[in-house]
Tab-separated table of C-alpha atoms and ligand atoms in Angstrom:
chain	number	residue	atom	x	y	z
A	17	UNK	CA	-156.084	-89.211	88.515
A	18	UNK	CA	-156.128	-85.766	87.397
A	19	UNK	CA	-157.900	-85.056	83.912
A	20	UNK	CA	-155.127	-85.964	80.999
A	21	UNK	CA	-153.316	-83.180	79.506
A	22	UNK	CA	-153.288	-81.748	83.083
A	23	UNK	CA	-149.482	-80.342	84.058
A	24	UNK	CA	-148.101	-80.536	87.510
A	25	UNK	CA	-144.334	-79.293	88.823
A	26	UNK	CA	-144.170	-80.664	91.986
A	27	UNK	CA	-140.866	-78.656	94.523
A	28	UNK	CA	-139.628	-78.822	90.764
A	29	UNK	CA	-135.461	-77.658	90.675
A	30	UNK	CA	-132.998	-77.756	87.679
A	31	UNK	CA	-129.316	-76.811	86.769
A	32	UNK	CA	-127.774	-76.955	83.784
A	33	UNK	CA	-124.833	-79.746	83.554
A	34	UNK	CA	-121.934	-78.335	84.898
A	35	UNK	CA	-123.453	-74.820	86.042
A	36	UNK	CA	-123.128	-74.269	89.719
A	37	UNK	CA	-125.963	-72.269	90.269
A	38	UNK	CA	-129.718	-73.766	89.459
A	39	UNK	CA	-131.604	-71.993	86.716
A	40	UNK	CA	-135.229	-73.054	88.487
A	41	UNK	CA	-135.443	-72.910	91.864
A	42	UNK	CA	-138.481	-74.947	93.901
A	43	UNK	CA	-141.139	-74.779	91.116
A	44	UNK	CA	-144.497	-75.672	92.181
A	45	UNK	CA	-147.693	-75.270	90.203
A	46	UNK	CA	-150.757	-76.935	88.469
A	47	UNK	CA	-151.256	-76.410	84.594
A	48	UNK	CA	-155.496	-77.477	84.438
A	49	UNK	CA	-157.447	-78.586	81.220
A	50	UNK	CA	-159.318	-76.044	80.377
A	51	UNK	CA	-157.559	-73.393	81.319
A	52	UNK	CA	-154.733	-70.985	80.743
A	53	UNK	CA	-151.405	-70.721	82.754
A	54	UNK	CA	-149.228	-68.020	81.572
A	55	UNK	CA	-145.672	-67.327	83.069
A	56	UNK	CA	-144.397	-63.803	82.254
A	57	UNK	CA	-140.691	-62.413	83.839
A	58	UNK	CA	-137.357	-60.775	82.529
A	59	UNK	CA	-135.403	-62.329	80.049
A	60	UNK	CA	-133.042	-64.833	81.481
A	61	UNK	CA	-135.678	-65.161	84.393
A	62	UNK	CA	-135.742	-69.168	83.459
A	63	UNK	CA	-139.281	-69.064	81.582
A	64	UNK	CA	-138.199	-71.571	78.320
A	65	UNK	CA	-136.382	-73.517	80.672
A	66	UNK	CA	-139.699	-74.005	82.332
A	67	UNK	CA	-141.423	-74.618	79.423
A	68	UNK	CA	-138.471	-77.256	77.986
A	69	UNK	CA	-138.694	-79.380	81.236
A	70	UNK	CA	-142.378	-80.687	79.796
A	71	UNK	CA	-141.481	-82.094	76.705
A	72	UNK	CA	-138.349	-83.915	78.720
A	73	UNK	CA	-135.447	-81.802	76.492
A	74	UNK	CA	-134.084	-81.478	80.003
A	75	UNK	CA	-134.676	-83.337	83.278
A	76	UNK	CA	-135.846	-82.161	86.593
A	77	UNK	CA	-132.310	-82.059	88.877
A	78	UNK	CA	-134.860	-82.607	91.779
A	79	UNK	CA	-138.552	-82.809	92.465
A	80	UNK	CA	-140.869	-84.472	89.980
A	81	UNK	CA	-143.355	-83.356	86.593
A	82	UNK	CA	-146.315	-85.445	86.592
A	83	UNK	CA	-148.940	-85.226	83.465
A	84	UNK	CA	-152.105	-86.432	83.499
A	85	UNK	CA	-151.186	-87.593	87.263
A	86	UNK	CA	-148.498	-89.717	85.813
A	87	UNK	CA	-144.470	-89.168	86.761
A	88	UNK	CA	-143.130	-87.769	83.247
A	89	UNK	CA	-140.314	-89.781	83.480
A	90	UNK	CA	-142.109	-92.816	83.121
A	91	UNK	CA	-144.137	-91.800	80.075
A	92	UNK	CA	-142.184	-92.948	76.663
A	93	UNK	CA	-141.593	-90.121	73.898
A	94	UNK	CA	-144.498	-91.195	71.938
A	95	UNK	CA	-146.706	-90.826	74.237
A	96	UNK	CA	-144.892	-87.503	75.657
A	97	UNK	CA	-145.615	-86.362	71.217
A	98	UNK	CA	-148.515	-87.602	70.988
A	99	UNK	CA	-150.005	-84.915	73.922
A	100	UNK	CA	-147.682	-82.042	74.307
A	101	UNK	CA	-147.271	-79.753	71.449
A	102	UNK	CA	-144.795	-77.493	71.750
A	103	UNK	CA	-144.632	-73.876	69.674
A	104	UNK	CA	-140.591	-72.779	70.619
A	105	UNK	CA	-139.142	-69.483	70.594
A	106	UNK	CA	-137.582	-69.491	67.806
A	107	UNK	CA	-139.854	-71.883	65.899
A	108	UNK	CA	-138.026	-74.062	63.235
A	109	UNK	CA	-139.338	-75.695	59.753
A	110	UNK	CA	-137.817	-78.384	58.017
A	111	UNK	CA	-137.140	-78.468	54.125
A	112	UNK	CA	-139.944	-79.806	52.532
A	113	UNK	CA	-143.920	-78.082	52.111
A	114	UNK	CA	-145.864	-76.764	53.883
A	115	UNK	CA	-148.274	-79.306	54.474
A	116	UNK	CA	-145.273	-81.798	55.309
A	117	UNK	CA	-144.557	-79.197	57.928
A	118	UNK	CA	-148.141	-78.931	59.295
A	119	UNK	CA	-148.451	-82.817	59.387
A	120	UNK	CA	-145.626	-83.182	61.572
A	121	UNK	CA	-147.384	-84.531	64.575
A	122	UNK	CA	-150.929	-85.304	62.833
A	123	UNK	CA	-149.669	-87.617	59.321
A	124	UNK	CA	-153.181	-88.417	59.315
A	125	UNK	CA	-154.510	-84.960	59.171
A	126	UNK	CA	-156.640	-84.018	55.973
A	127	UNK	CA	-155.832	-81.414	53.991
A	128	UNK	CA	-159.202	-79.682	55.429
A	129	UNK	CA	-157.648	-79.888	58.779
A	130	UNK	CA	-154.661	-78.469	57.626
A	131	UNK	CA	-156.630	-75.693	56.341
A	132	UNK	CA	-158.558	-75.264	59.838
A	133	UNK	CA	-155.574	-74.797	61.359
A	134	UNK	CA	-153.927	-72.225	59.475
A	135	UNK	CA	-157.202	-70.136	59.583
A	136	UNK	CA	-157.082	-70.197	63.309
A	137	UNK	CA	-153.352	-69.288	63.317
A	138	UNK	CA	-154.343	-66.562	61.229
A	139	UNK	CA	-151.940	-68.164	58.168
A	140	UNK	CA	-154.113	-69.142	55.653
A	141	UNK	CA	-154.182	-65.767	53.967
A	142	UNK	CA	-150.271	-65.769	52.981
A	143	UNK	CA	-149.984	-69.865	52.256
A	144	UNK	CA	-153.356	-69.271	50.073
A	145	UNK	CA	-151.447	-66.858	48.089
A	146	UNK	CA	-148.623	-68.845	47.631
A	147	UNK	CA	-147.598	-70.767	44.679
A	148	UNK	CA	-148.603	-74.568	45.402
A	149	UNK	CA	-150.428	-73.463	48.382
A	150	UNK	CA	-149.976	-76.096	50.919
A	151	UNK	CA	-147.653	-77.766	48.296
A	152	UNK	CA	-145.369	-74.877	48.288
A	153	UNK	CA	-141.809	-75.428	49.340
A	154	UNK	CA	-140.578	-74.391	52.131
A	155	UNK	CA	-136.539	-74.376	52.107
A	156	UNK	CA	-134.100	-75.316	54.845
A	157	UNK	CA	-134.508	-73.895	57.831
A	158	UNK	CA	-137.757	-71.790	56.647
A	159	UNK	CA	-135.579	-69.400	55.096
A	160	UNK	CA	-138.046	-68.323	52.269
A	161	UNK	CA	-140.928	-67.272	54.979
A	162	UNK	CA	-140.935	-64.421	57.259
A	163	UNK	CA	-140.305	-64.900	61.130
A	164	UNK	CA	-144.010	-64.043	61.582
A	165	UNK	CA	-145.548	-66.102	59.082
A	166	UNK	CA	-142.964	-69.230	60.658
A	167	UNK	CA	-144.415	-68.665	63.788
A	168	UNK	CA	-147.753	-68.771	62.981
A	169	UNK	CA	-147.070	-72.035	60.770
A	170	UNK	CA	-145.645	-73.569	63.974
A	171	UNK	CA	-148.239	-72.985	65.779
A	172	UNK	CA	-150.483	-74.086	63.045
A	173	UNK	CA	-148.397	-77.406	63.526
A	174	UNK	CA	-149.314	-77.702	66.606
A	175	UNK	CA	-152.773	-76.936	66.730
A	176	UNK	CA	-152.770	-79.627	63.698
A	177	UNK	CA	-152.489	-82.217	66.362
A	178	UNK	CA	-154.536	-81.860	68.637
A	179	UNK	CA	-152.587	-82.093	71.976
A	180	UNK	CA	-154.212	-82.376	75.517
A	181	UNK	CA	-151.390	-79.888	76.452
A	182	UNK	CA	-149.968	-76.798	74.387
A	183	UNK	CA	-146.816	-74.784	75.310
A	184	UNK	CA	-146.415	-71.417	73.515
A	185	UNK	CA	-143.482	-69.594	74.506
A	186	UNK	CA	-143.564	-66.303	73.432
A	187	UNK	CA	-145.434	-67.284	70.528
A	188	UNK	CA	-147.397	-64.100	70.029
A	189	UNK	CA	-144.964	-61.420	70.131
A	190	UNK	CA	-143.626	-61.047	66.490
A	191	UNK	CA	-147.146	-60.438	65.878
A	192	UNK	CA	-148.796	-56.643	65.272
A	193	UNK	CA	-151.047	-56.510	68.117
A	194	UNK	CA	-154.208	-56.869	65.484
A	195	UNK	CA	-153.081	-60.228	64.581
A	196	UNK	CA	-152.032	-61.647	68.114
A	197	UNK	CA	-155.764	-60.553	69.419
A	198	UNK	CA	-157.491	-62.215	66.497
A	199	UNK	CA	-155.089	-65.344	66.972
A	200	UNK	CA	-155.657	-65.838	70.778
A	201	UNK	CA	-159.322	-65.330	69.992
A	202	UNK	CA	-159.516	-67.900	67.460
A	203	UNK	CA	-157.205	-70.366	70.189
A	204	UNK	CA	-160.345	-70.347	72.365
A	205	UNK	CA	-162.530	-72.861	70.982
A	206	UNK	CA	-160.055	-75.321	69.954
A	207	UNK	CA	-158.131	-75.223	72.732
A	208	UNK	CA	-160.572	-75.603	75.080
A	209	UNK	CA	-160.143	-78.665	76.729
A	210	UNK	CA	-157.065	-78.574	76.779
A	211	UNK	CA	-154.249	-77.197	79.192
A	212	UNK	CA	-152.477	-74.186	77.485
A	213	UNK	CA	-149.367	-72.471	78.867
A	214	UNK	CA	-148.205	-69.583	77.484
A	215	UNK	CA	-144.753	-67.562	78.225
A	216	UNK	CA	-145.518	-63.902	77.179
A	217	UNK	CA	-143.385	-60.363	76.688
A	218	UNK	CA	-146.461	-58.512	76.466
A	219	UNK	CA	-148.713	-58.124	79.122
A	220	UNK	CA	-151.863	-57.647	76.850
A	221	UNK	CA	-151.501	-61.309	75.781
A	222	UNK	CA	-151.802	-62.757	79.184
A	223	UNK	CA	-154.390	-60.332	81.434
A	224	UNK	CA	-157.366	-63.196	80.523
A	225	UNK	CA	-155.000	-66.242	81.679
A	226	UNK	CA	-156.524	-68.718	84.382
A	227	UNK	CA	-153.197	-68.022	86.348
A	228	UNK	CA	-150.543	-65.892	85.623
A	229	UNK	CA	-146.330	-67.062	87.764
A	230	UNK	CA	-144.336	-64.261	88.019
A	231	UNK	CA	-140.954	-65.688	87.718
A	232	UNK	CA	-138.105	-63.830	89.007
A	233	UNK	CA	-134.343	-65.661	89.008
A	234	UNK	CA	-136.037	-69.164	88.317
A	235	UNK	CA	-138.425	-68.363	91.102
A	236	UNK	CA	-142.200	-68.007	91.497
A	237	UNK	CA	-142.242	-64.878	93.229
A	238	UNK	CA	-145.777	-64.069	92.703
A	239	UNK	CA	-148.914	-66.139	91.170
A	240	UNK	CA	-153.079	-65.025	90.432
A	241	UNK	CA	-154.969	-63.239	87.856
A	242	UNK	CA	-153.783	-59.978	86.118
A	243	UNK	CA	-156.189	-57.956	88.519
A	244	UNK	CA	-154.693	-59.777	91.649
A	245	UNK	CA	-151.223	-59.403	90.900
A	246	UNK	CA	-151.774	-55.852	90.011
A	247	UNK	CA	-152.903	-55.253	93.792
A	248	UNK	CA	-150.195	-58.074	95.364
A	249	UNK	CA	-147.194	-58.165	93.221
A	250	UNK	CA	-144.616	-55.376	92.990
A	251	UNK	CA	-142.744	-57.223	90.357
A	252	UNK	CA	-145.951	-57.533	88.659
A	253	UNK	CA	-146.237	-53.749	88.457
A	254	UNK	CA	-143.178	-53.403	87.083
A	255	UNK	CA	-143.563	-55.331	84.154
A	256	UNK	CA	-146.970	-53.933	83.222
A	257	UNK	CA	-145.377	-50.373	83.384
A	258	UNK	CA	-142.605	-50.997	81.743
B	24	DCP	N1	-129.196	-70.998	80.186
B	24	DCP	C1	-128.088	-71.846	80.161
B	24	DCP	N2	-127.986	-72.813	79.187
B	24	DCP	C2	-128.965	-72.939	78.263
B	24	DCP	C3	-130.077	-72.094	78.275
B	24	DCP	C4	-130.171	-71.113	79.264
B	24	DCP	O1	-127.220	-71.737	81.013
B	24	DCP	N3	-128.851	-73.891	77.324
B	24	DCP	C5	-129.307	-69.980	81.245
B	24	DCP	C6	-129.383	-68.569	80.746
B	24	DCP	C7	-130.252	-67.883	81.756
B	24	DCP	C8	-131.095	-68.984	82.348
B	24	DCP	O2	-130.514	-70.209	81.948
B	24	DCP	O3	-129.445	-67.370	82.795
B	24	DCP	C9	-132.553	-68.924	81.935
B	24	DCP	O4	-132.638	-68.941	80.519
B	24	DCP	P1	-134.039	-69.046	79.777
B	24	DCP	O5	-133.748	-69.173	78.328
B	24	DCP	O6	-134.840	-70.108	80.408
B	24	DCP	O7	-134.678	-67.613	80.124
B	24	DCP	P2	-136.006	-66.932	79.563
B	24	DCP	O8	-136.686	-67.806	78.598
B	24	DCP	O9	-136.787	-66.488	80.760
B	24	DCP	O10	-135.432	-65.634	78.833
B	24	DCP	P3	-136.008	-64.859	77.517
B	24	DCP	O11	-137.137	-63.988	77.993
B	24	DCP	O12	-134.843	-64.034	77.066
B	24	DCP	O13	-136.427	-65.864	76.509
B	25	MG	MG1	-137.111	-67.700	76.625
């Protein structure tokens, strides 16, 4: 079997109930521990719906996601939790603290943990300063924290437990571009071993990834590194001039 956290889309196509047209279109592609797998296109191109297909919030219309070597749809939701974390676009909090928020997949995780994982998601400056630290509240919704600091507290969350798999989509880009370099550079080491796939706006998040898809119309029109798709990929160009 392949190693676990390892992502596979085998002739992978999906429509949305009751839309005529599919949104993803004969996806193929292998997501390896260890590295990085970024997926960069225009909005609307399909990339969350990609990225939603891998925690199951939708189902494959045809061909078949296998994790780990093993058909997705066999795998239960615990086990689906247990490995995949997944930072959203428009990452969510729930009333409650901080550290309630943070322990969402890891209720075991120390408060030290906790703490490791907002330093690498660059967060533990403006929770520090809070009142209550990782006892302060955090209100419905996550209302009382910028969209910034939210983001970075989801992903936080999900560096808190310690997935074989990690899905950021578009997790960098409400970021200044000081804070998303120091960020990805502090993902290295503890993401490691693990398979990390990464939708991205900016091209200057993605030019070290493994393997970059170029999706165009829920297509993969073009797939390499940043310097090979510079030479190869026309639609490539365009995005890095625009
Ligand atoms: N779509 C839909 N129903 C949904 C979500 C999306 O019909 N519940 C459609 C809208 C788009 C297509 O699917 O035509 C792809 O949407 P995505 O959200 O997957 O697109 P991206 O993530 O690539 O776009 P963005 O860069 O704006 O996030
Ligand atoms: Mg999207």
């Amino acid at each position: 079997l392949p190693a676990p956290g390892t992502v596979e889309f085998k002739n992978v196509t999906f429509g949305y109930p009751g839309a005529e047209a599919p949104v993803l279109s004969d996806i193929s592609f292998t997501a390896k521990p260890g590295q990085t797998t970024a997926i960069i296109g225009s909005t609307g191109a399909g990339k969350t719906t990609l990225l939603n297909l891998i925690p199951r919030l939708y189902d494959a219309t045809e061909g078949e996601i296998l994790i780990g070597g093993l058909p997705l749809r066999e795998l239960g939701r615990e086990t689906i939790s247990q490995n995949i974390s997944s930072v959203p676009q428009r990452p969510y909090l729930f009333s409650g603290t901080i550290a309630s928020n943070l322990r969402f997949g890891a209720q075991e995780a120390e408060e030290e943990d906790l703490w490791e994982a907002l330093r690498i998601a660059q967060a533990d400056g403006f929770v520090a300063e809070r009142e209550g630290q990782l006892e302060s509240k955090i209100s419905q919704g996550g209302t009382n924290v910028s969209g910034g600091q939210r983001q970075r507290l989801c992903i936080a969350r999900a560096l808190a437990a310690k997935p074989k798999t990690y899905l950021f989509d578009d997790s960098f880009s409400a970021l200044d571009v000081s804070t998303d370099a120091k960020l990805r550079a502090a993902l290295v080491e503890p993401t490691k071993d693990a398979a990390v796939i990464i939708v991205a706006q900016r091209v200057s998040t993605i030019t070290e990834a493994d393997q970059i898809l170029v999706l165009d119309h829920g297509e993969i029109v073009a797939r390499g590194t940043h310097e090979e798709l510079l030479e190869s990929s026309e639609t490539y160009q365009e995005i890095v001039t625009s």
